[in-house]
Coordinates of C-alpha atoms in Angstrom, one line a residue:
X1 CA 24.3 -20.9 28.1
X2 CA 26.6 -19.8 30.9
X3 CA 28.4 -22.5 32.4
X4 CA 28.0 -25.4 29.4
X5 CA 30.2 -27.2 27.4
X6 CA 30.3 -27.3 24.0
X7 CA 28.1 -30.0 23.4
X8 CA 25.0 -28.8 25.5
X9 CA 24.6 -25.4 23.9
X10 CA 22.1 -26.9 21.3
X11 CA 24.8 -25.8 18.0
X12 CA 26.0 -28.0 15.3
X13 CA 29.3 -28.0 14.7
X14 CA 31.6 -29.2 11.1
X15 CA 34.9 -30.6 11.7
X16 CA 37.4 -32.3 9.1
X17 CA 40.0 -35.0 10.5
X18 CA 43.5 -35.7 9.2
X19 CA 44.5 -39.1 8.7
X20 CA 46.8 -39.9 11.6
X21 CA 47.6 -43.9 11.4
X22 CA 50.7 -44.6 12.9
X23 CA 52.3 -48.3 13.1
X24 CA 55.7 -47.8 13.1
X25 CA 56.8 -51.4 13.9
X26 CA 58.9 -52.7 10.5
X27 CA 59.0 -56.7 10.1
X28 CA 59.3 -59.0 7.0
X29 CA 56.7 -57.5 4.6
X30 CA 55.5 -55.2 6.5
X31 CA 57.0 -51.6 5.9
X32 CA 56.8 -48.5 8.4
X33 CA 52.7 -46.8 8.3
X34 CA 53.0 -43.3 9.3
X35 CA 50.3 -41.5 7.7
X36 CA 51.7 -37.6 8.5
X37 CA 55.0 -38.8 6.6
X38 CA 53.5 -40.3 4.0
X39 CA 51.3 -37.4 3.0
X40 CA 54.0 -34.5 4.0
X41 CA 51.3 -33.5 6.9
X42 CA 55.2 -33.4 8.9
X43 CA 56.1 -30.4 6.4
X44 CA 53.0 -28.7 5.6
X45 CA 51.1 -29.0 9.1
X46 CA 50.8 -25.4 9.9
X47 CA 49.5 -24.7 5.9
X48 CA 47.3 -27.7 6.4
X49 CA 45.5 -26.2 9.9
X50 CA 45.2 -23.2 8.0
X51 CA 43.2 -24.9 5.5
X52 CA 41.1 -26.4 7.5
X53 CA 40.2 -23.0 9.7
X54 CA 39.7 -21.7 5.8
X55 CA 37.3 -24.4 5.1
X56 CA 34.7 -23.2 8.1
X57 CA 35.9 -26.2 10.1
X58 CA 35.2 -25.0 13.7
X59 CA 36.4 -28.4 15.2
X60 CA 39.4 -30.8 13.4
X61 CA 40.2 -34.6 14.2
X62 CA 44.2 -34.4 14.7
X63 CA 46.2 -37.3 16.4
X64 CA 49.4 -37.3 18.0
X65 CA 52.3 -39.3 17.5
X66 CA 53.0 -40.9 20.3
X67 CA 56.2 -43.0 18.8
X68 CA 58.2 -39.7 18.1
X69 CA 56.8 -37.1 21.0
X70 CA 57.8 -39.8 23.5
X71 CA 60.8 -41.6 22.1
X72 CA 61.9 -43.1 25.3
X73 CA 60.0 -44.3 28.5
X74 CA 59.2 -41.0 29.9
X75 CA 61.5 -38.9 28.3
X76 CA 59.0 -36.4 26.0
X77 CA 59.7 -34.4 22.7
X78 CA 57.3 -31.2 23.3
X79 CA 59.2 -28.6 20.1
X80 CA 56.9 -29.6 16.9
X81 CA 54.1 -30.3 19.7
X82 CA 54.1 -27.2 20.9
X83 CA 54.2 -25.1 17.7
X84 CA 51.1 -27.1 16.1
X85 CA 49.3 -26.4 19.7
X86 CA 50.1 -22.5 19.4
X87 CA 48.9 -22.5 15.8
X88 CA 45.5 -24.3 17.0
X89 CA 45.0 -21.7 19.3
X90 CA 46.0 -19.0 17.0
X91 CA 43.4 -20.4 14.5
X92 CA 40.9 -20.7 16.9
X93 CA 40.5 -24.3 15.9
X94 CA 39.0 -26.7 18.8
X95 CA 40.9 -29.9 18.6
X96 CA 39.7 -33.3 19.4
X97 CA 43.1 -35.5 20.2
X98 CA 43.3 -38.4 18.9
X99 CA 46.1 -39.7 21.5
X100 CA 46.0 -43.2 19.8
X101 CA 45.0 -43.9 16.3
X102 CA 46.4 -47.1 16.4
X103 CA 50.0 -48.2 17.1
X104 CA 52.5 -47.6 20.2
X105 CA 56.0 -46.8 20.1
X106 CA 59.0 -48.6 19.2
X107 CA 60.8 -49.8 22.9
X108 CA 57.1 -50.9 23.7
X109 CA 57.7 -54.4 22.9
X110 CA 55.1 -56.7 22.7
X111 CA 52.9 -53.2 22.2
X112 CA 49.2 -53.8 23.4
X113 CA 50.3 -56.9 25.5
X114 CA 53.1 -55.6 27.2
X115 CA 52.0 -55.9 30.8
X116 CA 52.8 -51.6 31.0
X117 CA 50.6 -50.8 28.4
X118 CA 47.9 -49.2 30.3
X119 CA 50.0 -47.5 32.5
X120 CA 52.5 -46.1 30.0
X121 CA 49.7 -44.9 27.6
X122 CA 47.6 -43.2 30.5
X123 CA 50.8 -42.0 31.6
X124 CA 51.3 -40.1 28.0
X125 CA 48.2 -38.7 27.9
X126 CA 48.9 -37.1 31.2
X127 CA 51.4 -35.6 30.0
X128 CA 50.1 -33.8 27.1
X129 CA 47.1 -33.1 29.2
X130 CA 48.8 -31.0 31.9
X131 CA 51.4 -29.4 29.2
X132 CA 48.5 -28.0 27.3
X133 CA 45.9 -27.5 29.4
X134 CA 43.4 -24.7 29.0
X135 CA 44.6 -25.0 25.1
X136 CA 43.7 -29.2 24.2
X137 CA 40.7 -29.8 26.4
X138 CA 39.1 -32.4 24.2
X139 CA 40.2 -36.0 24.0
X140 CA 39.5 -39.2 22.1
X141 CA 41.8 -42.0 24.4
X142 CA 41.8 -44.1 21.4
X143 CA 40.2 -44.2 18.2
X144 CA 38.0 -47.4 16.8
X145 CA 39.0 -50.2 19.7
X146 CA 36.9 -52.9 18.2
X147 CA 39.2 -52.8 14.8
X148 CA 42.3 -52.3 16.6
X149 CA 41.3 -55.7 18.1
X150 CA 40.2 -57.0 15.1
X151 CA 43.6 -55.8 13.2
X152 CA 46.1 -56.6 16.2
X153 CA 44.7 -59.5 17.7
X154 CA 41.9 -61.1 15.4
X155 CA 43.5 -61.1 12.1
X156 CA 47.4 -60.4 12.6
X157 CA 47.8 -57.6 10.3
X158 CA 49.1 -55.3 12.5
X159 CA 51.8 -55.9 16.0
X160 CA 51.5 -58.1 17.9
X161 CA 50.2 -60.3 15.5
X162 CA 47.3 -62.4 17.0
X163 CA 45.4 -64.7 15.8
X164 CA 41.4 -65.6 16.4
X165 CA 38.8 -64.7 19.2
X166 CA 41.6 -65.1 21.9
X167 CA 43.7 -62.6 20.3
X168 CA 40.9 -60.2 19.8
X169 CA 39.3 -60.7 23.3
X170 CA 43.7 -60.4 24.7
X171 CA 43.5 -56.9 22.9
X172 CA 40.1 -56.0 23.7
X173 CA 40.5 -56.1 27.3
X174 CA 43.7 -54.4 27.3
X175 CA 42.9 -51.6 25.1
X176 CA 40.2 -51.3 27.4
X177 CA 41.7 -50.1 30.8
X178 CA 44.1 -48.3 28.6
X179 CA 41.5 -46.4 28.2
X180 CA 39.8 -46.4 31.1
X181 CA 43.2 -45.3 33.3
X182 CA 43.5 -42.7 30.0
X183 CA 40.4 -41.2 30.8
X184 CA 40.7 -40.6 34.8
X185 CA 44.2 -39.6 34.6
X186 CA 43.4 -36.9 32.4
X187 CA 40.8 -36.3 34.2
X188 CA 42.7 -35.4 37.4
X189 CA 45.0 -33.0 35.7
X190 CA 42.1 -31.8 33.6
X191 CA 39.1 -31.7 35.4
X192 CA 37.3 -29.5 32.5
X193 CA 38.3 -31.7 30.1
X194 CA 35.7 -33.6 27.4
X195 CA 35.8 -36.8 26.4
X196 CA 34.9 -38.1 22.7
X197 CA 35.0 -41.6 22.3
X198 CA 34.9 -42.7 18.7
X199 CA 33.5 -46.4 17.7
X200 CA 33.9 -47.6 14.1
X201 CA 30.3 -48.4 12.7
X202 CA 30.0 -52.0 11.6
X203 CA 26.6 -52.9 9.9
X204 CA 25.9 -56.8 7.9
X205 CA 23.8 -57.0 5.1
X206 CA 23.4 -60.6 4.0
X207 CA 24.6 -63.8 3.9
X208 CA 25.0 -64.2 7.4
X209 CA 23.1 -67.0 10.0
X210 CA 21.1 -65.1 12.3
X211 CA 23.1 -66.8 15.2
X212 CA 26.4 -65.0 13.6
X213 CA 24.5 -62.0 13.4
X214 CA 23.5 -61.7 16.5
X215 CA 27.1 -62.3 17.6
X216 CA 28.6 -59.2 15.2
X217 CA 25.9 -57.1 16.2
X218 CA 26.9 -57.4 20.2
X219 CA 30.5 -57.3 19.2
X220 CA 30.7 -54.1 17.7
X221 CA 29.8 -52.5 21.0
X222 CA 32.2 -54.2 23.6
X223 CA 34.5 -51.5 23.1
X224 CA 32.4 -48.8 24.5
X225 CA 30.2 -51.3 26.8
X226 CA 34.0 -52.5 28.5
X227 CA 35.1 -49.0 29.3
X228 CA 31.0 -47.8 30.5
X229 CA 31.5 -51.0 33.1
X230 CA 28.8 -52.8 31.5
X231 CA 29.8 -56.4 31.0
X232 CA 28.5 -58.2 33.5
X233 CA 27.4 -61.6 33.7
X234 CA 24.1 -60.8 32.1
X235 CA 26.4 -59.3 29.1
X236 CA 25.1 -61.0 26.1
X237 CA 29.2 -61.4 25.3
X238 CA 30.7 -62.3 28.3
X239 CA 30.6 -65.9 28.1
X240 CA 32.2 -65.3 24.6
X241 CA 34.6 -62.9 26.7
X242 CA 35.4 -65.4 29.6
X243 CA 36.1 -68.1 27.0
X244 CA 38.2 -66.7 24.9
X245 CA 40.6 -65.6 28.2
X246 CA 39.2 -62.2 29.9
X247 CA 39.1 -63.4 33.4
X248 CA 36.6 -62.3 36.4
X249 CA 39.3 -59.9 38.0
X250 CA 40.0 -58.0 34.4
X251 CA 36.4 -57.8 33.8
X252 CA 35.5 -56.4 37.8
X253 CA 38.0 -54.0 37.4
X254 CA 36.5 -52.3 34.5
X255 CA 32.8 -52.9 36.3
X256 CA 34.7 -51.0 39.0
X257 CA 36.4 -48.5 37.2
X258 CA 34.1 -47.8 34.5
X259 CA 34.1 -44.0 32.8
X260 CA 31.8 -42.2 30.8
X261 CA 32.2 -40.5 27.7
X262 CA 30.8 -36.8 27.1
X263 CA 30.3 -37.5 23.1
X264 CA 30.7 -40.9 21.5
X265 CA 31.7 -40.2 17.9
X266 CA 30.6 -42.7 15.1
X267 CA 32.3 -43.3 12.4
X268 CA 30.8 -44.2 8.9
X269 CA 31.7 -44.7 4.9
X270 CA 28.8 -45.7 3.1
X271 CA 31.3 -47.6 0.4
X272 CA 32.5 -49.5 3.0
X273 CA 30.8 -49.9 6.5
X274 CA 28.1 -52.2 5.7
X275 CA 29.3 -55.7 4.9
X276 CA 27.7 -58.7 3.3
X277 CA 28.7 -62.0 2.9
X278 CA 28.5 -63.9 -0.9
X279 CA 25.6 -66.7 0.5
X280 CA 28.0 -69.6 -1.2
X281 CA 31.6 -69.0 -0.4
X282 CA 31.1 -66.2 3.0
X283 CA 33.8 -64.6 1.6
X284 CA 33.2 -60.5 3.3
X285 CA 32.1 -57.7 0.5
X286 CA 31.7 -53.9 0.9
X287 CA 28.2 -53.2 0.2
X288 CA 26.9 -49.6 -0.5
X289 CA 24.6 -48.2 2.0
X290 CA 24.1 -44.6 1.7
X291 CA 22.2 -42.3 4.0
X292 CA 20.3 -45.5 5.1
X293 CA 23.1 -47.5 6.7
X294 CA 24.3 -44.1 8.7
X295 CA 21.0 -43.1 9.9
X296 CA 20.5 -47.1 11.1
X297 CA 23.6 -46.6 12.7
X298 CA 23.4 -43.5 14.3
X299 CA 19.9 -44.6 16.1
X300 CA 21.3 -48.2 17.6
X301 CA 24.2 -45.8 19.0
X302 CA 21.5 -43.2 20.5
X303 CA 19.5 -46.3 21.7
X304 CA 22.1 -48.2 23.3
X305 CA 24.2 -45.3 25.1
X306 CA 21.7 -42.2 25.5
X307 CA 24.9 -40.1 25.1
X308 CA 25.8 -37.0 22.7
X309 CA 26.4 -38.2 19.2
X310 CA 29.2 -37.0 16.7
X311 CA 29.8 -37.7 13.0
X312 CA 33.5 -38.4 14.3
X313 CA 34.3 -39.6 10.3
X314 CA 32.7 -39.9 6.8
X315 CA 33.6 -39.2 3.3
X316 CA 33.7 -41.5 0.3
X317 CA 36.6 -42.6 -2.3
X318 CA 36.3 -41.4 -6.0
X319 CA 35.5 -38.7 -8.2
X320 CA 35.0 -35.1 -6.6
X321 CA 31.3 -35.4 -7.7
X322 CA 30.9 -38.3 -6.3
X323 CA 32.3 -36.8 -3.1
X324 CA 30.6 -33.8 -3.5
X325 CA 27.5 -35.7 -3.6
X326 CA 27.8 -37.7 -0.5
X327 CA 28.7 -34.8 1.5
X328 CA 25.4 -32.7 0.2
X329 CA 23.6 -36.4 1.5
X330 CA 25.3 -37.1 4.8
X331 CA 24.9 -33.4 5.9
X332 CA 21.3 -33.4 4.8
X333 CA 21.0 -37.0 6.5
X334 CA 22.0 -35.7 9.8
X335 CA 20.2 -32.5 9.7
X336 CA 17.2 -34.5 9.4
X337 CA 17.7 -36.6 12.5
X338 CA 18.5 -33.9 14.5
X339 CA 15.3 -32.3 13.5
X340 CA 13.7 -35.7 14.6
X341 CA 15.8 -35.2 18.1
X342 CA 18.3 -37.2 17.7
X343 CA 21.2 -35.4 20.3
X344 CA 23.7 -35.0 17.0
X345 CA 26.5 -32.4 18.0
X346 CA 28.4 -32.8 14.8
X347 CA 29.9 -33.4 11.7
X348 CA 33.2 -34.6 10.4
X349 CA 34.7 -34.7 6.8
X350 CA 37.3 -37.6 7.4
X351 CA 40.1 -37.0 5.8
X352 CA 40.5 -33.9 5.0
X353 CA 42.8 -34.6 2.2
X354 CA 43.7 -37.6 0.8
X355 CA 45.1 -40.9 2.8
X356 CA 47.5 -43.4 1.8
X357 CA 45.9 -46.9 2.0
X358 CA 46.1 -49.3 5.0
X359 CA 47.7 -51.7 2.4
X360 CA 50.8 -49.8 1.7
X361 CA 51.8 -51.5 4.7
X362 CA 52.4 -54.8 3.0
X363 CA 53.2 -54.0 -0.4
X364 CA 57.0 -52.4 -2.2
X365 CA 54.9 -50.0 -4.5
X366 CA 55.5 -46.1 -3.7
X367 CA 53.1 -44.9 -1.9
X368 CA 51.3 -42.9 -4.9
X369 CA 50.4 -46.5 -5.9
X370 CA 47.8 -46.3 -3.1
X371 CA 46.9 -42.8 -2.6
X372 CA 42.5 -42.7 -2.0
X373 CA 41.3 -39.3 -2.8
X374 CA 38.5 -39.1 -0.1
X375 CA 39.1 -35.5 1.1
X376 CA 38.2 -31.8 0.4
X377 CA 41.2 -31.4 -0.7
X378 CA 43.1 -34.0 -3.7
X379 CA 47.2 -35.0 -2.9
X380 CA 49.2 -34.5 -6.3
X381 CA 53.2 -35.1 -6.1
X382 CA 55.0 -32.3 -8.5
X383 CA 58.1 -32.7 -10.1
X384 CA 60.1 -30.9 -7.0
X385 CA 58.3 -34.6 -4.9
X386 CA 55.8 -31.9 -3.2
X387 CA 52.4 -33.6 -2.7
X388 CA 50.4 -30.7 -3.2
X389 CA 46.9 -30.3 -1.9
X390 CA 44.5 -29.8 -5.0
X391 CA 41.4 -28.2 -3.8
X392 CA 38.0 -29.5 -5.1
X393 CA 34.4 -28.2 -5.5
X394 CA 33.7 -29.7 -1.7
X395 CA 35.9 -26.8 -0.1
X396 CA 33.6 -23.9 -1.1
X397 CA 30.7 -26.1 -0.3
X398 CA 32.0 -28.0 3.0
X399 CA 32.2 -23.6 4.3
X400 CA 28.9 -23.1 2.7
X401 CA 27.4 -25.3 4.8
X402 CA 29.7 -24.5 8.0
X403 CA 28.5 -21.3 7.7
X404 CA 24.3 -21.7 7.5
X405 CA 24.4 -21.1 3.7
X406 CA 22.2 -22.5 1.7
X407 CA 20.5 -24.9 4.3

């Protein structure tokens, strides 16, 4: 095995991921989303990495927050970085760094569009690449680009507040060679360094013309088919692309520049990612998948990229047996495609504890009020305003199962 990376030595590797949404941008109904505040991950980091180790993780999901590490144009805050950094090592945890899970920092102004953007967020990631090298060697340039598009530029939920296909196809592009430049700077700094793209999963189920299918199908993959240099003019999108404002030079310059991923993570909730539409109204609902929708999934991502896979994130809302349940499913689900030969390198439990829900963002109620126990571990606030971390039946069974036991 001399000589491999992580990913080719034929093991399977469990990972948990911590919740690390950060859109610090405050307007007119809408409040400050910092996901580490809102849980107390600030305070109890190092007792939350230890958990984690505890749990038989061998691999953890942990972002960075860009907005406080570089508070100013080039001027870095490295303290808190470099504590959680020596604790990883200490741990012996490998960490997959999320460097943007959405949102940029505050004197960023019009954030994606800002004409800098690629440059300043490649520019970062250099940064914490050659501080940290031969300790972070592992590196997601930005988590789920398709719903940052469809959340900054598609549906105005998030800055800078666009609107339609133009404003998806205006983010798209740029998150793009952000992550392109992302990828080679590291590279250049880091030349060992692996790279795990992670694509949300998006599946239909109903109520949907077969044209508009067709259309969501193909969409869902122009993240990862921008950055591989793969949307040309026989692109099934890239008339879609050209009309809605991507321009020849934008898109040659990615054809040019394209990079490849070592692992493409997928991400997957069986409550959630599979969507159908009512026939009569179209009005969107969540429709339950289970094992189904992810193994679905996981074979059009195999099919269309011939790369490494990862479980990057799953886990399901409700009741610890509930929970418990899904993770004896999933883990069995992807067991069982790996037996078939599926190239599956691993397996994440996302979140680890519980998240505080997208919605807080637009809404005065504390942040209790939306608290969604997903994780191992269940947030409960005591009387001294500690959120403490409740552990359920999934811990002793998430390290049963990290360990070989019981397969």
């Amino acid at each position: 095995m001399t000589g491999r990376r992580w990913y080719e030595d034929g093991r399977f590797r469990f990972a948990v991921g911590i919740e690390d949404t950060f859109v610090p941008q405050e307007a007119h109904g809408h409040r400050k989303l910092d996901e580490y505040e809102l849980t107390q991950h600030y305070a109890q980091w190092r007792e939350d990495l230890d958990r984690a180790a505890d749990a038989g993780a061998e691999m953890i999901r942990w972002g960075i927050p860009w907005y406080l590490v570089e508070p100013e144009p080039g001027h870095f805050r490295w303290e808190w970085l470099d504590q959680v950094v020596e604790h990883l090592d200490r741990l012996g945890l490998r960490c997959v760094v999320d460097l943007m899970h959405y949102g940029t920092p505050l004197w960023l102004d019009n954030q994606f569009l800002n004409s800098a953007y690629p440059e300043r967020v490649s520019a970062y990631a250099a940064a914490v690449a050659e501080r940290y090298r031969g300790s972070l060697t592992d590196w997601t340039p930005l988590n789920e680009p398709v719903i940052n598009a469809v959340y900054c530029g598609e549906q105005g939920s998030w800055p800078p507040y666009l609107h339609g296909d133009d404003g998806f196809v205006k983010i798209l592009v740029r998150l793009a060679r952000g992550m392109v430049l992302t990828q080679r700077r590291i590279a250049e700094v880091q030349p060992e360094a692996v790279f795990v793209h992670v694509d949300a999963g998006f599946r239909w189920a109903g109520g949907l013309s077969p044209a508009r299918l067709r259309h969501l199908e193909e969409r869902r993959f122009l993240g990862l088919d921008l950055v591989l240099g793969r949307v040309g003019e026989d692109h099934p999108m890239y008339g879609y692309l050209v009309q809605h404002g991507a321009t020849d030079d934008e898109l040659g310059w990615l054809r040019a520049n394209a990079v490849t991923p070592d692992v493409i993570g997928v991400n997957y909730y069986p409550a959630f990612t599979t969507v159908g539409h009512d026939p009569e109204t179209g009005a969107p609902r969540p429709v339950e998948a289970g094992t189904e929708g992810l193994a679905d999934l996981l074979h059009a991502y195999a099919a269309r990229y011939d790369r490494p896979l990862m479980v990057t994130e799953t886990s399901r809302g409700g009741p610890a047996a509930e929970r418990l349940g899904w993770l004896e499913e999933s883990v069995a689900a992807v067991r069982a495609l790996r037996a078939d030969g599926t190239d599956l390198v691993g397996y994440t439990w996302f979140p680890f504890f519980a998240l505080v829900d997208w919605l807080y963002r637009n809404d005065h109620e504390p942040p209790d009020r939306w608290l969604v126990q997903m994780g191992l571990y269940d947030l409960s606030r005591d009387a001294g305003n500690t959120l403490r971390r409740v552990p359920t039946p999934l811990v002793d069974r998430f390290r049963q199962l990290a360990r070989g036991e019981g397969e």
